[in-house]
Coordinates of C-alpha atoms in Angstrom, one line a residue:
Chain A
M264 CA -20.1 -5.9 22.1
T265 CA -21.2 -9.3 20.8
S266 CA -22.0 -7.7 17.5
I267 CA -18.5 -6.2 17.2
I268 CA -17.0 -9.6 17.8
Q269 CA -19.3 -11.1 15.2
Y270 CA -18.2 -8.6 12.7
F271 CA -14.5 -8.7 13.6
P272 CA -14.0 -12.3 14.7
V273 CA -10.4 -12.0 16.1
N274 CA -9.1 -15.4 17.0
L275 CA -5.4 -15.3 18.1
S276 CA -5.2 -19.1 18.2
E277 CA -5.3 -18.9 14.3
I278 CA -1.7 -17.5 14.5
H279 CA 0.6 -20.5 14.5
S280 CA 4.3 -20.5 15.0
Q281 CA 5.0 -20.7 11.3
H282 CA 3.2 -17.4 10.8
V283 CA 5.2 -15.7 13.5
V284 CA 8.4 -17.2 12.1
M285 CA 7.5 -15.9 8.6
A286 CA 6.7 -12.4 10.0
V287 CA 9.9 -12.2 12.1
T288 CA 12.1 -13.6 9.3
G289 CA 10.6 -11.3 6.7
Y290 CA 11.1 -8.2 8.8
S291 CA 14.7 -9.3 9.7
I292 CA 15.5 -9.8 6.0
V293 CA 14.3 -6.3 5.1
F294 CA 16.5 -5.0 7.9
L295 CA 19.5 -7.2 6.8
S296 CA 19.3 -6.0 3.2
F297 CA 19.0 -2.4 4.2
F298 CA 21.8 -2.8 6.7
L299 CA 24.1 -4.2 4.0
L300 CA 23.0 -1.4 1.6
A301 CA 23.8 1.2 4.3
L302 CA 27.1 -0.4 5.0
L303 CA 28.0 -0.5 1.3
F304 CA 27.2 3.2 0.8
S305 CA 29.1 4.2 3.9
V306 CA 32.2 2.5 2.5
I307 CA 31.9 3.6 -1.2
P308 CA 32.6 7.4 -0.6
K309 CA 35.7 6.5 1.4
F310 CA 36.9 4.1 -1.3
L311 CA 36.2 6.7 -4.0
S312 CA 38.1 9.5 -2.2
W313 CA 41.0 7.1 -1.5
N314 CA 41.1 6.2 -5.2
I315 CA 41.1 9.9 -6.2
R316 CA 43.9 10.6 -3.6
R317 CA 45.9 7.7 -5.1
T318 CA 45.6 9.1 -8.6
F319 CA 46.8 12.6 -7.4
D320 CA 49.5 10.9 -5.5
D321 CA 50.7 9.3 -8.7
E322 CA 50.6 12.6 -10.5
G323 CA 52.5 14.3 -7.6
D324 CA 49.8 16.9 -7.0
K325 CA 49.9 17.4 -3.2
V326 CA 47.3 20.2 -3.0
K327 CA 44.6 18.3 -5.0
K328 CA 45.4 15.2 -3.0
A329 CA 44.8 17.0 0.3
L330 CA 41.5 18.3 -0.9
A331 CA 40.3 15.1 -2.6
G332 CA 37.4 13.4 -0.8
N333 CA 36.4 16.4 1.2
M334 CA 32.8 16.4 0.2
I335 CA 31.2 19.8 -0.2
P336 CA 28.5 20.3 2.5
G337 CA 24.9 20.7 1.3
E338 CA 24.7 24.3 2.6
V339 CA 27.7 25.3 0.4
S340 CA 26.2 23.5 -2.6
A341 CA 22.9 25.3 -2.0
A342 CA 24.7 28.7 -1.8
I343 CA 26.6 28.1 -5.0
S344 CA 23.4 26.9 -6.8
M345 CA 21.5 30.0 -5.5
A346 CA 24.3 32.3 -6.7
I347 CA 24.3 30.7 -10.2
S348 CA 20.5 30.9 -10.4
L349 CA 20.5 34.6 -9.4
Y350 CA 23.3 35.3 -11.9
L351 CA 21.4 33.6 -14.7
D352 CA 18.1 35.4 -13.7
E353 CA 19.8 38.8 -13.7
L354 CA 21.1 38.4 -17.3
H355 CA 18.0 40.2 -18.6
D356 CA 19.1 43.5 -17.0
Q357 CA 20.5 44.6 -20.4
E358 CA 17.3 45.4 -22.2
N359 CA 17.1 45.7 -26.0
A360 CA 15.3 49.1 -25.7
I361 CA 12.7 48.2 -28.3
L362 CA 9.2 49.3 -27.2
T363 CA 6.1 47.7 -28.6
I364 CA 2.8 49.5 -28.5
R365 CA -0.1 47.2 -28.8
K366 CA -3.5 48.5 -30.0
V367 CA -6.1 48.3 -27.3
G368 CA -9.4 47.4 -29.1
K369 CA -12.7 47.5 -27.3
T370 CA -15.0 44.8 -28.6
Y371 CA -18.6 46.0 -29.2
S372 CA -21.3 44.9 -26.8
P373 CA -24.9 46.1 -26.7
W374 CA -24.7 45.9 -22.9
N375 CA -22.3 48.8 -22.7
S376 CA -23.5 50.7 -25.8
K377 CA -24.1 54.3 -25.1
I378 CA -26.4 54.7 -28.1
Y379 CA -28.7 52.0 -27.0
N380 CA -29.0 53.5 -23.5
V381 CA -29.7 57.0 -24.9
I382 CA -32.3 55.8 -27.5
N383 CA -34.1 53.4 -25.2
T384 CA -34.5 55.9 -22.3
N385 CA -37.3 57.7 -24.2
R386 CA -39.2 54.5 -24.9
F387 CA -39.7 53.7 -21.2
Q388 CA -41.0 57.2 -20.4
Chain B
M375 CA -44.1 -1.5 -26.1
D376 CA -42.1 -4.7 -25.6
G377 CA -39.1 -3.0 -27.2
L378 CA -39.4 -0.1 -24.8
M379 CA -39.6 -2.5 -21.8
Q380 CA -36.5 -4.3 -23.1
L381 CA -34.7 -1.0 -23.4
Y382 CA -35.7 -0.2 -19.9
G383 CA -34.6 -3.6 -18.7
Y384 CA -31.1 -3.0 -20.1
S385 CA -30.9 0.5 -18.6
G386 CA -29.1 1.4 -15.4
F387 CA -32.4 2.4 -13.7
A388 CA -33.7 -1.2 -13.9
N389 CA -30.5 -2.7 -12.6
A390 CA -29.5 -0.3 -9.9
T391 CA -29.0 -1.7 -6.4
P392 CA -28.3 0.1 -3.2
G393 CA -24.8 -1.2 -3.5
H394 CA -24.3 0.5 -6.8
L395 CA -25.6 3.8 -5.5
L396 CA -23.3 3.5 -2.4
M397 CA -20.3 2.9 -4.6
I398 CA -21.2 5.8 -6.9
L399 CA -21.3 7.9 -3.8
V400 CA -17.8 6.6 -2.8
G401 CA -16.6 7.4 -6.3
M402 CA -17.9 11.0 -6.0
V403 CA -16.2 11.4 -2.6
F404 CA -12.9 10.3 -4.2
I405 CA -13.2 12.8 -6.9
Y406 CA -14.3 15.5 -4.4
I407 CA -11.4 15.0 -2.0
A408 CA -9.0 14.8 -5.0
I409 CA -10.2 18.1 -6.5
R410 CA -11.2 20.0 -3.3
F411 CA -8.3 19.1 -1.0
E412 CA -5.8 18.0 -3.7
Y413 CA -5.1 14.7 -1.9
Q414 CA -3.3 12.5 -4.4
P415 CA -5.4 13.9 -7.3
I416 CA -3.3 12.0 -10.0
L417 CA -4.5 8.7 -8.5
L418 CA -7.8 9.6 -6.9
V419 CA -9.4 11.2 -10.0
P420 CA -8.9 8.2 -12.3
I421 CA -9.8 5.8 -9.4
G422 CA -12.9 7.8 -8.5
F423 CA -14.0 8.0 -12.1
G424 CA -13.3 4.3 -12.5
I425 CA -15.6 3.6 -9.5
L426 CA -18.3 5.5 -11.4
I427 CA -17.6 3.5 -14.6
G428 CA -17.6 0.2 -12.7
N429 CA -20.7 0.9 -10.8
T430 CA -23.0 2.2 -13.4
P431 CA -25.6 -0.6 -13.4
F432 CA -26.2 -2.8 -16.4
I433 CA -27.5 -6.3 -17.0
E434 CA -24.5 -8.5 -16.2
H435 CA -25.8 -11.5 -18.1
G436 CA -27.2 -9.7 -21.1
G437 CA -24.3 -10.8 -23.3
M438 CA -23.0 -7.3 -23.9
A439 CA -19.6 -7.9 -22.3
L440 CA -19.4 -4.6 -20.6
G441 CA -18.2 -5.2 -17.0
I442 CA -14.6 -5.5 -15.9
Y443 CA -15.1 -9.1 -14.8
Q444 CA -16.7 -10.2 -18.1
D445 CA -14.5 -12.0 -20.6
G446 CA -14.1 -10.1 -23.8
S447 CA -15.0 -6.6 -22.5
V448 CA -12.6 -3.8 -23.1
L449 CA -12.3 -3.1 -19.4
N450 CA -11.4 -6.7 -18.8
Y451 CA -8.6 -6.5 -21.3
L452 CA -7.2 -3.4 -19.6
Y453 CA -7.6 -5.1 -16.2
Q454 CA -5.3 -7.9 -17.3
G455 CA -2.5 -5.4 -16.8
V456 CA -3.4 -5.4 -13.1
L457 CA -4.2 -9.1 -12.8
K458 CA -1.0 -10.1 -14.5
G459 CA 1.1 -7.7 -12.6
I460 CA 2.2 -5.7 -15.7
F461 CA 1.4 -2.1 -14.6
P462 CA 3.2 -2.0 -11.2
P463 CA 6.7 -2.6 -12.7
L464 CA 6.1 0.0 -15.4
I465 CA 5.0 2.5 -12.7
F466 CA 8.2 1.6 -10.8
L467 CA 10.2 2.4 -13.9
G468 CA 8.7 5.9 -13.9
I469 CA 9.2 6.3 -10.2
G470 CA 12.9 5.3 -10.5
A471 CA 13.3 7.9 -13.3
M472 CA 11.8 10.6 -11.0
T473 CA 13.5 9.7 -7.7
D474 CA 16.6 11.3 -6.4
F475 CA 18.4 8.9 -4.1
S476 CA 21.0 11.5 -3.0
P477 CA 19.5 12.2 0.5
L478 CA 19.8 8.4 1.1
I479 CA 23.3 8.1 -0.3
S480 CA 24.6 11.0 1.7
N481 CA 23.3 9.6 5.0
P482 CA 23.0 5.9 4.5
K483 CA 22.0 5.1 8.1
L484 CA 18.6 6.8 7.4
I485 CA 17.8 3.9 5.1
L486 CA 17.3 1.7 8.2
L487 CA 14.2 3.9 9.0
G488 CA 12.7 2.7 5.7
A489 CA 13.2 -0.9 7.0
A490 CA 11.7 -0.2 10.4
A491 CA 8.6 1.4 8.9
Q492 CA 7.7 -2.0 7.2
L493 CA 6.6 -3.1 10.7
G494 CA 3.0 -2.6 9.7
I495 CA 3.2 -5.1 6.9
F496 CA 4.2 -8.0 9.2
M497 CA 2.0 -7.0 12.1
T498 CA -1.0 -6.7 9.8
Y499 CA -0.2 -10.0 8.2
L500 CA -0.6 -11.6 11.7
G501 CA -3.7 -9.5 12.4
A502 CA -5.3 -10.7 9.1
I503 CA -4.5 -14.4 10.0
S504 CA -6.2 -13.9 13.3
L505 CA -9.3 -12.6 11.5
G506 CA -9.6 -15.8 9.5
F507 CA -7.9 -14.8 6.2
T508 CA -5.8 -17.3 4.5
N509 CA -2.0 -17.1 4.5
T510 CA -1.8 -15.6 1.0
E511 CA -4.7 -13.2 1.6
S512 CA -3.1 -12.0 4.8
A513 CA 0.2 -11.3 3.2
S514 CA -1.6 -9.3 0.4
I515 CA -3.5 -7.3 3.0
G516 CA -0.4 -6.7 5.1
I517 CA 1.4 -5.1 2.2
I518 CA -1.0 -2.1 2.5
G519 CA 1.3 -1.1 5.4
G520 CA 4.0 -0.5 2.9
A521 CA 2.0 2.5 1.7
D522 CA 2.9 1.8 -1.8
G523 CA 0.0 1.2 -4.3
P524 CA 1.9 -0.5 -7.1
T525 CA 3.6 -2.9 -4.7
A526 CA 0.2 -3.7 -3.0
I527 CA -1.3 -4.4 -6.4
F528 CA 1.6 -6.5 -7.6
L529 CA 1.7 -8.7 -4.5
S530 CA -2.1 -9.1 -4.3
S531 CA -2.3 -9.9 -8.0
R532 CA 0.1 -12.8 -7.4
L533 CA -1.2 -14.1 -4.1
A534 CA -4.9 -13.1 -3.9
P535 CA -6.2 -11.8 -7.2
H536 CA -9.8 -11.8 -5.9
L537 CA -8.8 -9.1 -3.4
V538 CA -6.8 -6.8 -5.7
G539 CA -9.6 -4.2 -6.0
S540 CA -10.2 -3.9 -2.2
I541 CA -6.5 -3.9 -1.4
A542 CA -5.7 -1.3 -4.0
I543 CA -8.5 1.0 -3.0
A544 CA -7.5 0.7 0.7
A545 CA -3.9 1.4 -0.1
Y546 CA -4.5 4.4 -2.3
T547 CA -7.2 5.8 0.1
Y548 CA -4.8 5.7 3.1
M549 CA -1.9 7.0 1.0
A550 CA -4.2 10.0 0.2
L551 CA -5.1 10.3 3.9
V552 CA -1.4 10.3 5.1
P553 CA -1.7 14.0 6.2
L554 CA -4.6 13.0 8.5
I555 CA -3.4 9.6 9.8
Q556 CA 0.2 10.2 10.6
P557 CA 0.4 13.5 12.6
P558 CA -1.5 12.3 15.7
I559 CA 0.8 9.2 15.9
M560 CA 3.8 11.4 15.4
R561 CA 2.8 13.8 18.2
L562 CA 1.9 10.9 20.5
L563 CA 5.2 9.1 20.1
T564 CA 7.6 12.1 20.3
T565 CA 8.3 14.9 22.8
Q566 CA 8.5 18.5 21.9
K567 CA 12.3 18.4 22.4
E568 CA 12.7 15.5 20.0
R569 CA 10.6 17.3 17.4
R570 CA 13.0 20.3 17.6
I571 CA 16.1 18.2 16.8
K572 CA 18.0 19.9 14.0
M573 CA 19.9 17.5 11.7
K574 CA 23.2 18.1 10.0
P575 CA 22.8 19.2 6.4
P576 CA 23.5 16.3 4.0
R577 CA 26.7 16.3 2.1
S578 CA 26.7 16.6 -1.7
V579 CA 26.7 13.3 -3.6
T580 CA 29.0 12.6 -6.6
K581 CA 27.7 11.4 -9.9
I582 CA 29.7 8.2 -9.5
E583 CA 27.8 7.4 -6.3
K584 CA 24.5 8.1 -8.0
V585 CA 25.3 5.8 -10.9
I586 CA 26.7 3.1 -8.6
F587 CA 23.6 3.1 -6.3
P588 CA 21.0 1.6 -8.7
V589 CA 23.5 -1.1 -9.9
F590 CA 24.6 -2.2 -6.5
G591 CA 21.2 -1.6 -5.0
L592 CA 19.6 -4.0 -7.5
L593 CA 22.3 -6.7 -7.1
L594 CA 22.2 -6.6 -3.3
T595 CA 18.4 -6.5 -2.9
G596 CA 17.9 -8.9 -5.8
F597 CA 20.2 -11.5 -4.4
I598 CA 18.5 -11.3 -1.0
A599 CA 14.9 -11.2 -2.2
P600 CA 14.6 -12.3 -5.9
G601 CA 10.8 -12.0 -5.7
S602 CA 11.2 -8.2 -5.7
L603 CA 13.1 -8.2 -9.0
P604 CA 10.2 -7.2 -11.3
L605 CA 9.6 -4.1 -9.1
L606 CA 13.1 -3.2 -8.0
G607 CA 14.6 -4.1 -11.4
M608 CA 12.5 -1.5 -13.0
L609 CA 12.9 1.0 -10.2
F610 CA 16.7 0.9 -10.4
L611 CA 16.7 0.8 -14.2
G612 CA 14.6 4.0 -14.2
N613 CA 17.0 5.6 -11.8
L614 CA 20.0 4.6 -13.8
L615 CA 18.4 6.1 -16.9
K616 CA 18.1 9.3 -15.0
E617 CA 21.5 9.4 -13.3
S618 CA 23.6 8.2 -16.1
M619 CA 22.7 11.4 -18.0
V620 CA 23.2 9.7 -21.3
T621 CA 19.7 8.4 -21.7
K622 CA 17.7 11.6 -21.1
R623 CA 15.1 10.8 -23.7
L624 CA 14.4 7.4 -22.1
A625 CA 14.3 8.9 -18.6
D626 CA 11.9 11.7 -19.8
T627 CA 9.5 9.2 -21.4
A628 CA 9.6 6.9 -18.3
K629 CA 8.9 9.7 -15.9
N630 CA 6.4 11.6 -18.0
A631 CA 4.4 10.0 -20.8
M632 CA 4.7 6.4 -19.8
I633 CA 4.0 6.7 -16.1
D634 CA 1.0 9.0 -16.9
I635 CA -0.5 6.5 -19.4
V636 CA -0.1 3.6 -17.0
T637 CA -1.4 5.6 -14.0
I638 CA -4.6 6.5 -16.0
I639 CA -5.3 2.9 -17.1
L640 CA -4.3 1.5 -13.7
G641 CA -6.5 4.0 -11.8
V642 CA -9.5 3.5 -14.0
T643 CA -9.4 -0.3 -14.0
I644 CA -8.8 -0.5 -10.2
G645 CA -11.7 1.9 -9.7
A646 CA -13.9 -0.1 -12.1
S647 CA -13.0 -3.3 -10.3
T648 CA -15.0 -2.2 -7.3
Q649 CA -18.2 -3.3 -9.0
A650 CA -20.7 -3.4 -6.1
T651 CA -21.8 -6.9 -6.8
T652 CA -18.3 -8.3 -6.2
F653 CA -16.7 -5.5 -4.0
L654 CA -19.2 -4.9 -1.2
T655 CA -18.4 -7.8 1.0
H656 CA -17.5 -8.3 4.7
S657 CA -13.9 -9.0 3.7
S658 CA -13.6 -5.5 2.0
V659 CA -14.7 -3.9 5.3
L660 CA -12.1 -5.9 7.2
I661 CA -9.4 -5.1 4.7
F662 CA -10.1 -1.3 5.2
I663 CA -9.8 -1.7 8.9
L664 CA -6.6 -3.8 8.7
G665 CA -5.2 -1.3 6.2
A666 CA -5.6 1.6 8.6
T667 CA -3.9 -0.5 11.3
A668 CA -1.1 -1.3 9.0
F669 CA -0.5 2.4 8.3
M670 CA -0.5 3.2 12.0
F671 CA 2.0 0.4 12.9
S672 CA 4.3 1.4 10.0
T673 CA 4.3 5.0 11.1
A674 CA 5.0 4.0 14.7
G675 CA 7.7 1.5 13.6
G676 CA 9.7 4.3 11.8
I677 CA 9.4 6.8 14.7
L678 CA 10.3 4.4 17.4
F679 CA 13.3 3.1 15.5
A680 CA 14.6 6.6 15.0
K681 CA 14.3 7.1 18.8
F682 CA 16.2 3.8 19.3
M683 CA 18.9 4.9 16.9
N684 CA 19.3 8.2 18.8
L685 CA 20.4 6.2 21.9
F686 CA 23.6 5.3 20.1
L687 CA 24.2 8.5 18.2
S688 CA 26.3 11.5 19.2
E689 CA 24.6 14.8 19.9
E690 CA 25.4 16.4 16.6
N691 CA 24.4 13.3 14.6
K692 CA 21.0 12.8 16.3
I693 CA 18.0 12.0 14.1
N694 CA 14.7 13.9 14.4
P695 CA 12.3 11.0 15.0
L696 CA 9.6 12.7 12.9
I697 CA 11.4 11.6 9.8
G698 CA 11.0 8.0 10.9
A699 CA 7.3 8.4 9.9
A700 CA 8.4 9.1 6.4
G701 CA 9.7 5.5 6.2
V702 CA 6.3 4.5 4.8
A703 CA 6.6 4.6 1.1
A704 CA 3.9 7.2 0.4
V705 CA 6.3 9.5 -1.6
P706 CA 6.5 12.4 -1.1
E707 CA 3.4 12.9 1.1
S708 CA 4.8 11.3 4.3
A709 CA 8.1 13.3 3.9
R710 CA 5.9 16.5 3.5
V711 CA 4.0 15.6 6.7
A712 CA 7.3 15.2 8.6
Q713 CA 8.4 18.6 7.3
L714 CA 5.1 20.3 8.4
E715 CA 5.2 18.7 11.8
G716 CA 8.8 19.7 12.2
L717 CA 8.0 23.3 11.3
K718 CA 5.2 23.4 13.9
A719 CA 7.7 22.5 16.6
D720 CA 10.4 24.9 15.3
P721 CA 9.6 27.2 12.3
T722 CA 13.3 27.2 11.3
N723 CA 13.7 23.4 11.2
H724 CA 13.4 22.1 7.7
L725 CA 13.3 18.3 7.6
I726 CA 12.1 17.6 4.1
V727 CA 15.5 16.7 2.7
H728 CA 16.3 14.4 5.6
A729 CA 12.8 12.8 5.4
M730 CA 13.2 12.0 1.7
A731 CA 15.9 9.5 2.6
P732 CA 13.6 7.1 4.6
N733 CA 10.8 7.9 2.2
V734 CA 12.5 6.6 -0.9
A735 CA 14.0 3.8 1.2
G736 CA 10.4 2.8 2.2
T737 CA 9.6 2.3 -1.5
I738 CA 12.5 -0.2 -1.8
G739 CA 11.6 -1.7 1.6
S740 CA 8.0 -2.4 0.7
A741 CA 9.1 -4.0 -2.6
I742 CA 11.6 -6.2 -0.7
A743 CA 8.9 -7.2 1.8
A744 CA 6.6 -8.1 -1.1
G745 CA 9.4 -10.2 -2.6
I746 CA 10.0 -12.0 0.7
M747 CA 6.3 -12.7 1.0
M748 CA 6.2 -14.2 -2.5
S749 CA 9.3 -16.3 -1.8
F750 CA 7.6 -17.7 1.3
L751 CA 4.1 -18.3 -0.1
L752 CA 4.3 -19.1 -3.8

């Protein structure tokens, strides 16, 4: 136990009030900046949809105005993306009907040579 | 014969110490876990190999200028990018060009989890003070809890340059070990019922919002913590290059060629900076222990804050507390861990999209925390 304390000499009296104040203030500032960022980006979509509605209102387009700002849910976006992806992947269904025959060549190797096997069999007898 | 003896005297065999051999072993372990288990291979392979380069023994006072700490050596020139804090902002530029902030924009309240998960930074700062480290050293050690390598290197190069190597190695090691460190804490602090919470799918985000985010994000965080400007300025610039869609070439370079080049040089030089003669000290051991504590506190901070937020949220808006652990910045490892733990509790519950929100927020959070530390201590 003594050796552990020697290696890790924890001394809580080293922590002064200025250190605690710095830690608490620092943590609070991180929270504050994120809180403001969260607040800002909660308001921005509402402002954007209000702005779009106002534009459609000026144009007199009631249908578009009613739909404006209704964000598409992620599941719907995913379904649309999947449909587009599948459609694009299926485009190769119309084949060009050109067949290519590639020559299959066997490279020579003495390891699989029939001649060597036949000739050498006699030598070992 | 004298010539041969001189040659032997210059060789690694004559200058090897047990410390060198130990560090060579550590380098090999890094390379092994990077290749065998694919834990952060992009970082661990260059760092591991850098450890081998830095710990191949040679005569340090032979006038050959080989070592990373020797003026005029090639490695020393490359290391200036670390010491002067040049590489981290460049890496942040690439990260910005790769990062999609949509999950965060679509559900802004999740950004608070990224703030909560910075708990480890400030708790470890106090822990390091109690262990006798100076104020600036403690702040540099604490930033390991942000789980962001470039931020840790940036802050320590400003506040405690003599500890950069140890802090960077600790930060990257624990980032690689996120899949081992976080799950036990996640299971300890959450109930089975909480782990099964299904969150509402995020809404789609418009292009205008994506373009506005880096601009307002920079102005807001920059005004509050100007010390974080080198990092956050580059992060948000990279993101604007990506989201504006008119600078595709620049975004492609930032997120591919440039970040790769900087990562290689950064990894090798950080690895080489662990030269046994300067690295193997009692402080390095303490930094490793404090780094692990920082990671644990940060993980716990994110999870507990998610549970706290749930007290005020309606049933359909509840947050799965597992994603709180992703508030540490290790992108995307900690989000992946949240996903895997969520799947273990309920195989139909996919949390990765939700977890990416606190995950990217954690990157911003750790940079803000670094900026605040610099404002206090420089």
